[in-house]
Short mmCIF file of N, CA and C in Angstrom, two decimals:
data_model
loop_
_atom_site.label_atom_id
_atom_site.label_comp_id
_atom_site.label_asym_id
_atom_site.label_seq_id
_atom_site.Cartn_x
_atom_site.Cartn_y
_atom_site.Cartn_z
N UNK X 1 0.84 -1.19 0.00
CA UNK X 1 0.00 0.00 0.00
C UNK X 1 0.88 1.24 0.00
N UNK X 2 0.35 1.86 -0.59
CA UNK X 2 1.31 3.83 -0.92
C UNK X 2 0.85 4.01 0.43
N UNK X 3 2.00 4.80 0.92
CA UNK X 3 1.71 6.19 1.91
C UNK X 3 1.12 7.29 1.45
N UNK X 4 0.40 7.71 2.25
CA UNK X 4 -0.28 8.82 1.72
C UNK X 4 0.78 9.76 2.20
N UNK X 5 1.09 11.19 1.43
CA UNK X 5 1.89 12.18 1.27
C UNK X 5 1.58 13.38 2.14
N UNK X 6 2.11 13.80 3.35
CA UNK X 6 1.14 14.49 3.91
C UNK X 6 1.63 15.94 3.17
N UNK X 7 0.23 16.99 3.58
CA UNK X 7 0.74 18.24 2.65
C UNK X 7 0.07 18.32 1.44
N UNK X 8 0.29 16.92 0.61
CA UNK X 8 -0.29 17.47 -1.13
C UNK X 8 -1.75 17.26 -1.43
N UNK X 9 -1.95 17.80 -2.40
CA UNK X 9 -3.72 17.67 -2.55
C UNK X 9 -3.92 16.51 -3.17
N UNK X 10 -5.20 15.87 -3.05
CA UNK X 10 -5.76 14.99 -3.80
C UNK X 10 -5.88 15.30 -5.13
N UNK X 11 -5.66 13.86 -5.74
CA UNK X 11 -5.68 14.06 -7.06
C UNK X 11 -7.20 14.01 -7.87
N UNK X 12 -7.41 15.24 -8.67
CA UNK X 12 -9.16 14.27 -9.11
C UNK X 12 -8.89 14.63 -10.99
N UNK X 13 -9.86 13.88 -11.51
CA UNK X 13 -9.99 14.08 -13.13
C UNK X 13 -10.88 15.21 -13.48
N UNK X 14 -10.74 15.82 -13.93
CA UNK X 14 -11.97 16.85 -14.68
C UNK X 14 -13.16 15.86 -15.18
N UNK X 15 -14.43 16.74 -14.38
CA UNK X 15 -15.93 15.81 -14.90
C UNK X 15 -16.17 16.03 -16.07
N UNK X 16 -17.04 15.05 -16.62
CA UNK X 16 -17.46 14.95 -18.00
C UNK X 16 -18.53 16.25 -18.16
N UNK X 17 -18.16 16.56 -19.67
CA UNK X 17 -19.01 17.84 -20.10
C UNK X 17 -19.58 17.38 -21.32
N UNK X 18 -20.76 17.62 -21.57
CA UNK X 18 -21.54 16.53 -22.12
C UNK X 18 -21.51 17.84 -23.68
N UNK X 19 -20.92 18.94 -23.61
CA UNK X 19 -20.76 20.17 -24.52
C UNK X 19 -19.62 19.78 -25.47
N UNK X 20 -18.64 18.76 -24.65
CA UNK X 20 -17.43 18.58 -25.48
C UNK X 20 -17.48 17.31 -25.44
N UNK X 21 -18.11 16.38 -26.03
CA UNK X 21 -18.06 14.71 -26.16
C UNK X 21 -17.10 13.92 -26.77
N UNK X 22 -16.03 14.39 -27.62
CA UNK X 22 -14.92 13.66 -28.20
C UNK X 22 -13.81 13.83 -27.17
N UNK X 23 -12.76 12.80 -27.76
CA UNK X 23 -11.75 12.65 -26.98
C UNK X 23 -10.75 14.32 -27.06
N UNK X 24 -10.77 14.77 -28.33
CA UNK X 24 -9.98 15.71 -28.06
C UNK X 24 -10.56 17.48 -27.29
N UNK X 25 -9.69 17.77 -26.21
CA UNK X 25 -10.38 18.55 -25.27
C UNK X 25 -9.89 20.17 -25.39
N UNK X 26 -9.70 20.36 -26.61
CA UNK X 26 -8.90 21.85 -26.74
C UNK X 26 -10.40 22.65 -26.49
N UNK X 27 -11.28 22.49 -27.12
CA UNK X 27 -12.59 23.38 -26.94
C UNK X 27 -12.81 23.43 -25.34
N UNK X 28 -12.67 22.38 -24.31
CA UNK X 28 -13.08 22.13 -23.17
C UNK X 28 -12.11 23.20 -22.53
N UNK X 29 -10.69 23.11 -22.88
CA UNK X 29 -9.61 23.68 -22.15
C UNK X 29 -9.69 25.52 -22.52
N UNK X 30 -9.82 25.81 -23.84
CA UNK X 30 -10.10 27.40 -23.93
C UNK X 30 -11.47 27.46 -23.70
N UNK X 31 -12.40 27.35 -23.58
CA UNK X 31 -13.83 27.69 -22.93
C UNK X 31 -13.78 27.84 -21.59
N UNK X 32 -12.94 26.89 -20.55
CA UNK X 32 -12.91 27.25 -19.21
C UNK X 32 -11.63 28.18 -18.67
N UNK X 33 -10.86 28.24 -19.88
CA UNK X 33 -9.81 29.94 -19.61
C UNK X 33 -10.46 30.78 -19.88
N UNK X 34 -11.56 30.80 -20.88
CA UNK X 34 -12.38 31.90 -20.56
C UNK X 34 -13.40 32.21 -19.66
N UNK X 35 -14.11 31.20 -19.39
CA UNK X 35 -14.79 31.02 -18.62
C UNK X 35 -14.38 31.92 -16.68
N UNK X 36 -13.00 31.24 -17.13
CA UNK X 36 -12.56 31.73 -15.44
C UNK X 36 -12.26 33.11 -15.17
N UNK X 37 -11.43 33.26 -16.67
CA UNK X 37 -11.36 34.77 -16.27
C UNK X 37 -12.76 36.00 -16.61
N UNK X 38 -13.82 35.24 -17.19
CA UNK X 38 -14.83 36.40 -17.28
C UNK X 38 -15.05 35.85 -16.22
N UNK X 39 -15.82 34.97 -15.45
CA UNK X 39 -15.64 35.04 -13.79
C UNK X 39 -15.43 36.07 -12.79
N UNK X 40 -13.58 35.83 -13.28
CA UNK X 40 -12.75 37.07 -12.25
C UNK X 40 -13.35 37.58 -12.27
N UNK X 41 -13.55 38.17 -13.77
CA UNK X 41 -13.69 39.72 -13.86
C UNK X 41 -15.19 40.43 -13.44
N UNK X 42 -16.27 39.40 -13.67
CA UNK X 42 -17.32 40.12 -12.64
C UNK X 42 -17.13 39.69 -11.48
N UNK X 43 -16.55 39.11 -11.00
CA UNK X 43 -16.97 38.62 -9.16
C UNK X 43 -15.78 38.84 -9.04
N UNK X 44 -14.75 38.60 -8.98
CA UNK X 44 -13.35 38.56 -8.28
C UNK X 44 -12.41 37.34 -8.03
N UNK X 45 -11.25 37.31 -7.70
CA UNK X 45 -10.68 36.13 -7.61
C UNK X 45 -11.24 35.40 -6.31
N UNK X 46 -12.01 35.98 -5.14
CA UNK X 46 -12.04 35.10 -4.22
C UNK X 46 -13.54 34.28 -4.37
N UNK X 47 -14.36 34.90 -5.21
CA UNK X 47 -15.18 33.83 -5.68
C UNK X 47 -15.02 32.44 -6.03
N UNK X 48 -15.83 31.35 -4.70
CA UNK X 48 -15.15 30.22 -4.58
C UNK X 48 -15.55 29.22 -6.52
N UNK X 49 -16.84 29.95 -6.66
CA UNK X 49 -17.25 28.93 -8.16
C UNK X 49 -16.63 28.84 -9.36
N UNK X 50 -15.73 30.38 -9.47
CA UNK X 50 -14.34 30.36 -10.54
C UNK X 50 -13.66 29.24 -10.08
N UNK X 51 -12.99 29.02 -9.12
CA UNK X 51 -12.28 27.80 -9.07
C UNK X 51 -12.55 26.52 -9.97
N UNK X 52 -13.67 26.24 -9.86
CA UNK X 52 -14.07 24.77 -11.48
C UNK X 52 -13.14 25.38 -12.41
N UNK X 53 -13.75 26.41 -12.80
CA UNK X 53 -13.42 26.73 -14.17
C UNK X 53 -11.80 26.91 -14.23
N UNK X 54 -10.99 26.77 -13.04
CA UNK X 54 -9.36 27.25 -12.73
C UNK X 54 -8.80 25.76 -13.10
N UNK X 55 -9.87 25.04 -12.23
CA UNK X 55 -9.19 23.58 -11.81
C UNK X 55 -9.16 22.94 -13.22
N UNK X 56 -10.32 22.94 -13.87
CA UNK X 56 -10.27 22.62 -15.40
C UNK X 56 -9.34 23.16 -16.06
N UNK X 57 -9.11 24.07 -16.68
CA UNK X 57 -8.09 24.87 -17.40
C UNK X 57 -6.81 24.21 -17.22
N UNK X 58 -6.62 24.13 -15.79
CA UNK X 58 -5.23 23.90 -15.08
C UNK X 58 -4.97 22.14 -15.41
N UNK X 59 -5.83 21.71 -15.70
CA UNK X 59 -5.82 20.69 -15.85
C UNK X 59 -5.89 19.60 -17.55
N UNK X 60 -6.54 20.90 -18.09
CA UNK X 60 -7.14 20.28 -19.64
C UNK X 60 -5.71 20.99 -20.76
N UNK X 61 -5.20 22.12 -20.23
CA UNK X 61 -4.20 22.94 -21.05
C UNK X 61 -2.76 23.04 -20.99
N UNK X 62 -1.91 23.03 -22.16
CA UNK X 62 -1.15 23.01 -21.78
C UNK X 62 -0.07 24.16 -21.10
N UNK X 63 0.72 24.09 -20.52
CA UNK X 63 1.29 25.52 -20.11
C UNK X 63 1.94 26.35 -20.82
N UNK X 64 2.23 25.94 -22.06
CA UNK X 64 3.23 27.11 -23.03
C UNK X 64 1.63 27.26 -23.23
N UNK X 65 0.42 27.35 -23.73
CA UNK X 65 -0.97 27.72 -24.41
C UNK X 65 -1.53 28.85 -23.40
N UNK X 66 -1.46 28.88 -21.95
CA UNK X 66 -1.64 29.13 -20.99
C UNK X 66 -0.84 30.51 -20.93
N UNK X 67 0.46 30.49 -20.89
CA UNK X 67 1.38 31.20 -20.57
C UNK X 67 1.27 32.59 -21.96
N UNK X 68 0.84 32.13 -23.55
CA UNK X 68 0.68 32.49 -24.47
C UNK X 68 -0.72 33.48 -24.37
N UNK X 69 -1.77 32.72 -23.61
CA UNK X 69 -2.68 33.41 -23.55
C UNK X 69 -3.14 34.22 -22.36
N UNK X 70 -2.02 34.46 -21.25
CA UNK X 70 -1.49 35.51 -20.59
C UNK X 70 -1.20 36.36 -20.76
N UNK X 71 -0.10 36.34 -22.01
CA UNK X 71 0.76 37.58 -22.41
C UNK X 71 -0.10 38.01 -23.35
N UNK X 72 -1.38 37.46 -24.29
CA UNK X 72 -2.04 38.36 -24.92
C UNK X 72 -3.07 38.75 -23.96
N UNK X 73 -3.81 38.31 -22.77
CA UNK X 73 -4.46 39.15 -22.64
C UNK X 73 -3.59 40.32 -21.96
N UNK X 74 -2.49 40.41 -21.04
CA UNK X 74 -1.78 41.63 -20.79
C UNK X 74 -1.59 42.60 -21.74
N UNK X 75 -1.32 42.15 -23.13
CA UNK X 75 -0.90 43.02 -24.37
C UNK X 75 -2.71 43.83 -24.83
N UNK X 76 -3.53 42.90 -24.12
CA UNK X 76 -4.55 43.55 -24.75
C UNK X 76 -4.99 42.41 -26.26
N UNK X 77 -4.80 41.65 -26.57
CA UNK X 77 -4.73 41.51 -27.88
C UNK X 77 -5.45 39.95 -27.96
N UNK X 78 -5.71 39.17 -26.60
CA UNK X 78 -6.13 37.94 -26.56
C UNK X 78 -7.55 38.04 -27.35
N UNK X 79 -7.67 36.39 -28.10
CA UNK X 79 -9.33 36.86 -29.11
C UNK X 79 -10.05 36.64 -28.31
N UNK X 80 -10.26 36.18 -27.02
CA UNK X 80 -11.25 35.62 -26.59
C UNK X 80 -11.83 36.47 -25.86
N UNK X 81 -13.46 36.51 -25.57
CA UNK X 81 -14.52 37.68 -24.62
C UNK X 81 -14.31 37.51 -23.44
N UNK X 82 -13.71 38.28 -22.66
CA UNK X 82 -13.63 37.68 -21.36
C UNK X 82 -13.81 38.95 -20.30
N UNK X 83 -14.75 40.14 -21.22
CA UNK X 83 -15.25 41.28 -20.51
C UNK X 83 -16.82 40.70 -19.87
N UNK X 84 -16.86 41.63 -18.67
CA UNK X 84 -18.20 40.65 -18.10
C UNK X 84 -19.22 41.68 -18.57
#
C-alpha cells in the first residue's frame, strides 16, 4: 500500500461535459480559460465557483498555451470575450 503524502492535494480528473463529447479537449480547455477569467472579472478572484473553471483549465491545457494566452491578454490583444 502507498503512503499517503502528507501536505499534497488529492488528485481528481476533470468531470465529463456533455458540450465537449470527443476525446480531443482543446474546446473544453479554452472555454474554461475563458470562462474563469470572465468570472474574475465580474466577481473577483475570491469567488469560490471560478475555481471549477481554474481547476479545469489547469488541468485540460497546456502551459506554453496558458502562458501564451497571458501575455495576450496583458498586451490587450487575446481573441477571446472575457469582458463581463
Amino acid at each position: 500500500m502507498a503512503e499517503e503524502q502528507k501536505g499534497s492535494s488529492p488528485l481528481h480528473t476533470v468531470g465529463f461535459d456533455p458540450r465537449f463529447p470527443n476525446q480531443n479537449q482543446t474546446k473544453h480547455c479554452w472555454q474554461s480559460y475563458v470562462d474563469y477569467h470572465k468570472c474574475v472579472n465580474m466577481k473577483g478572484e475570491d469567488f469560490a465557483p471560478c475555481k471549477v473553471f481554474w481547476r479545469t483549465y489547469s488541468a485540460l491545457c497546456p502551459l506554453d498555451w496558458v502562458d501564451k494566452w497571458d501575455e495576450q491578454r496583458e498586451k490587450g490583444i487575446f481573441a477571446g470575450d472575457i469582458q463581463p
